[in-house]
mmCIF file of C-alpha atoms in Angstrom:
data_model
loop_
_atom_site.group_PDB
_atom_site.id
_atom_site.type_symbol
_atom_site.label_atom_id
_atom_site.label_comp_id
_atom_site.label_asym_id
_atom_site.label_seq_id
_atom_site.Cartn_x
_atom_site.Cartn_y
_atom_site.Cartn_z
ATOM 1 C CA MET A 1 -10.533 0.155 -24.179
ATOM 2 C CA GLU A 2 -10.284 -2.999 -22.101
ATOM 3 C CA SER A 3 -6.885 -2.037 -20.650
ATOM 4 C CA THR A 4 -8.165 1.393 -19.623
ATOM 5 C CA ARG A 5 -10.789 -0.339 -17.464
ATOM 6 C CA ARG A 6 -8.669 -3.243 -16.266
ATOM 7 C CA ALA A 7 -5.686 -1.166 -15.077
ATOM 8 C CA PRO A 8 -7.587 0.902 -12.473
ATOM 9 C CA GLN A 9 -9.299 -2.269 -11.258
ATOM 10 C CA LEU A 10 -5.880 -3.842 -10.726
ATOM 11 C CA GLY A 11 -4.792 -0.671 -8.931
ATOM 12 C CA ILE A 12 -7.806 -0.871 -6.640
ATOM 13 C CA ALA A 13 -6.982 -4.509 -5.887
ATOM 14 C CA ALA A 14 -3.377 -3.545 -5.097
ATOM 15 C CA CYS A 15 -4.578 -0.757 -2.784
ATOM 16 C CA LEU A 16 -6.838 -3.228 -0.996
ATOM 17 C CA ALA A 17 -3.839 -5.554 -0.628
ATOM 18 C CA VAL A 18 -1.941 -2.694 1.040
ATOM 19 C CA LEU A 19 -4.842 -2.151 3.430
ATOM 20 C CA VAL A 20 -4.975 -5.861 4.281
ATOM 21 C CA ALA A 21 -1.217 -5.924 4.850
ATOM 22 C CA VAL A 22 -1.377 -2.855 7.108
ATOM 23 C CA ILE A 23 -4.287 -4.201 9.163
ATOM 24 C CA ALA A 24 -3.137 -7.848 9.378
ATOM 25 C CA PRO A 25 -0.915 -7.563 12.491
ATOM 26 C CA TYR A 26 -3.715 -5.931 14.465
ATOM 27 C CA VAL A 27 -6.036 -8.794 13.597
ATOM 28 C CA LEU A 28 -3.645 -11.756 13.708
ATOM 29 C CA LEU A 29 -1.349 -11.000 16.635
ATOM 30 C CA PRO A 30 -2.365 -11.677 20.238
ATOM 31 C CA GLU A 31 -3.261 -8.766 22.463
ATOM 32 C CA SER A 32 -0.063 -9.287 24.461
ATOM 33 C CA ALA A 33 1.869 -7.950 21.461
ATOM 34 C CA SER A 34 0.056 -4.601 21.398
ATOM 35 C CA THR A 35 2.842 -2.620 23.103
ATOM 36 C CA GLY A 36 5.498 -3.910 20.714
ATOM 37 C CA LEU A 37 3.169 -3.423 17.778
ATOM 38 C CA ALA A 38 2.708 0.251 18.676
ATOM 39 C CA LEU A 39 6.487 0.726 18.603
ATOM 40 C CA TYR A 40 6.711 -1.235 15.341
ATOM 41 C CA TYR A 41 4.072 0.935 13.664
ATOM 42 C CA GLY A 42 5.574 4.087 15.163
ATOM 43 C CA ALA A 43 8.942 3.645 13.464
ATOM 44 C CA GLY A 44 9.810 6.200 10.832
ATOM 45 C CA VAL A 45 8.285 9.524 9.989
ATOM 46 C CA PHE A 46 5.058 8.234 8.458
ATOM 47 C CA GLY A 47 4.583 4.556 9.291
ATOM 48 C CA PRO A 48 2.090 2.104 7.862
ATOM 49 C CA THR A 49 -0.929 3.968 9.165
ATOM 50 C CA ALA A 50 -0.263 6.832 6.751
ATOM 51 C CA ILE A 51 0.437 4.324 3.985
ATOM 52 C CA GLY A 52 -2.971 2.770 4.630
ATOM 53 C CA VAL A 53 -4.652 6.182 4.470
ATOM 54 C CA PHE A 54 -3.018 6.869 1.114
ATOM 55 C CA ALA A 55 -4.147 3.438 -0.115
ATOM 56 C CA ALA A 56 -7.737 4.182 0.897
ATOM 57 C CA VAL A 57 -7.621 7.550 -0.879
ATOM 58 C CA ASN A 58 -6.181 5.888 -3.971
ATOM 59 C CA VAL A 59 -9.088 3.418 -4.035
ATOM 60 C CA VAL A 60 -11.445 6.385 -4.376
ATOM 61 C CA VAL A 61 -9.243 8.076 -6.983
ATOM 62 C CA LEU A 62 -8.912 4.932 -9.100
ATOM 63 C CA GLY A 63 -12.621 4.226 -8.703
ATOM 64 C CA ALA A 64 -13.379 7.647 -10.181
ATOM 65 C CA GLY A 65 -11.114 6.822 -13.094
ATOM 66 C CA ALA A 66 -12.576 3.384 -13.646
ATOM 67 C CA ARG A 67 -16.115 4.787 -13.731
ATOM 68 C CA GLU A 68 -14.938 7.776 -15.802
ATOM 69 C CA ARG A 69 -16.447 10.230 -13.334
ATOM 70 C CA SER A 70 -13.305 12.327 -13.571
ATOM 71 C CA ASP A 71 -10.818 12.991 -16.349
ATOM 72 C CA PRO A 72 -8.983 9.655 -16.712
ATOM 73 C CA VAL A 73 -5.617 11.259 -17.487
ATOM 74 C CA THR A 74 -5.822 13.441 -14.373
ATOM 75 C CA VAL A 75 -6.875 10.443 -12.314
ATOM 76 C CA ALA A 76 -3.996 8.359 -13.682
ATOM 77 C CA GLY A 77 -1.524 11.117 -12.807
ATOM 78 C CA ALA A 78 -2.885 11.568 -9.303
ATOM 79 C CA ALA A 79 -2.982 7.808 -8.692
ATOM 80 C CA LEU A 80 0.577 7.465 -9.954
ATOM 81 C CA VAL A 81 1.839 10.158 -7.593
ATOM 82 C CA ILE A 82 -0.021 8.574 -4.674
ATOM 83 C CA GLY A 83 1.391 5.142 -5.553
ATOM 84 C CA LEU A 84 4.941 6.464 -5.732
ATOM 85 C CA VAL A 85 4.526 8.329 -2.437
ATOM 86 C CA MET A 86 3.200 5.150 -0.794
ATOM 87 C CA THR A 87 6.230 3.222 -2.059
ATOM 88 C CA LEU A 88 8.658 5.855 -0.788
ATOM 89 C CA MET A 89 6.884 5.974 2.576
ATOM 90 C CA SER A 90 7.122 2.179 2.852
ATOM 91 C CA ALA A 91 10.825 2.255 2.037
ATOM 92 C CA GLU A 92 11.427 5.005 4.600
ATOM 93 C CA TRP A 93 9.553 2.994 7.230
ATOM 94 C CA ILE A 94 11.699 -0.078 6.543
ATOM 95 C CA VAL A 95 14.968 1.850 6.623
ATOM 96 C CA SER A 96 14.149 3.658 9.859
ATOM 97 C CA MET A 97 13.123 0.488 11.702
ATOM 98 C CA PRO A 98 15.674 -1.543 13.664
ATOM 99 C CA ALA A 99 16.294 -4.911 12.010
ATOM 100 C CA ASP A 100 15.222 -6.887 15.072
ATOM 101 C CA ALA A 101 12.024 -4.917 15.741
ATOM 102 C CA PRO A 102 9.566 -7.522 14.380
ATOM 103 C CA THR A 103 11.198 -10.426 16.224
ATOM 104 C CA GLY A 104 10.950 -8.608 19.566
ATOM 105 C CA ILE A 105 7.169 -8.295 19.319
ATOM 106 C CA THR A 106 6.094 -11.898 19.000
ATOM 107 C CA THR A 107 7.360 -15.359 18.220
ATOM 108 C CA GLN A 108 5.301 -15.565 15.029
ATOM 109 C CA ASP A 109 7.722 -15.733 12.109
ATOM 110 C CA TRP A 110 5.495 -14.095 9.497
ATOM 111 C CA LEU A 111 5.869 -10.676 11.125
ATOM 112 C CA ALA A 112 9.508 -10.585 10.007
ATOM 113 C CA TYR A 113 8.224 -10.410 6.425
ATOM 114 C CA HIS A 114 5.354 -8.023 7.081
ATOM 115 C CA ARG A 115 7.200 -4.799 6.311
ATOM 116 C CA TRP A 116 8.438 -6.265 3.043
ATOM 117 C CA ALA A 117 4.888 -7.261 2.125
ATOM 118 C CA VAL A 118 3.732 -3.675 2.716
ATOM 119 C CA LEU A 119 6.547 -2.416 0.486
ATOM 120 C CA CYS A 120 5.757 -4.932 -2.275
ATOM 121 C CA CYS A 121 2.052 -4.123 -2.217
ATOM 122 C CA SER A 122 2.829 -0.389 -2.339
ATOM 123 C CA ALA A 123 5.174 -0.932 -5.278
ATOM 124 C CA LEU A 124 2.427 -2.940 -6.966
ATOM 125 C CA VAL A 125 0.115 0.068 -6.623
ATOM 126 C CA ALA A 126 2.734 2.242 -8.324
ATOM 127 C CA LEU A 127 3.181 -0.344 -11.092
ATOM 128 C CA THR A 128 -0.536 -0.641 -11.800
ATOM 129 C CA THR A 129 -0.911 3.130 -11.963
ATOM 130 C CA VAL A 130 1.965 3.291 -14.447
ATOM 131 C CA LEU A 131 0.091 0.700 -16.515
ATOM 132 C CA TYR A 132 -3.053 2.816 -16.267
ATOM 133 C CA ALA A 133 -1.246 5.949 -17.425
ATOM 134 C CA HIS A 134 0.372 3.963 -20.235
ATOM 135 C CA ALA A 135 -2.996 2.563 -21.330
ATOM 136 C CA LEU A 136 -4.288 6.135 -21.580
ATOM 137 C CA ASP A 137 -1.164 7.213 -23.531
ATOM 138 C CA ALA A 138 -0.425 9.687 -20.754
ATOM 139 C CA LEU A 139 3.189 8.538 -20.437
#
């Protein structure tokens, strides 16, 4: 019983981490980096903006499962698919981006690791939704 409540809460926390990772460059970088940031976020077919939208949707989905307002097994399946799609979208964004793209935007070193943080947080969403489905014996 405890794991069926804890797993969607962890998934919500992971989705919020994705949202923070997606929004961080807009908040932390100077305005002079806005042109480069637009190119950075525009790489790939989907980009981090779509990943953030999926994370926000997954917060609602997992919230419905945590509060048992919807069928938990259906919620776990939907959240798992969304988490896997987010992870694949993050990987596609990384692969389609030139390796030197983050270093051309600003001199701040943390941006070189930003795309990897988005991927890790997205993978964490997928992992927590697998745990949720496993806790419900849906896998």
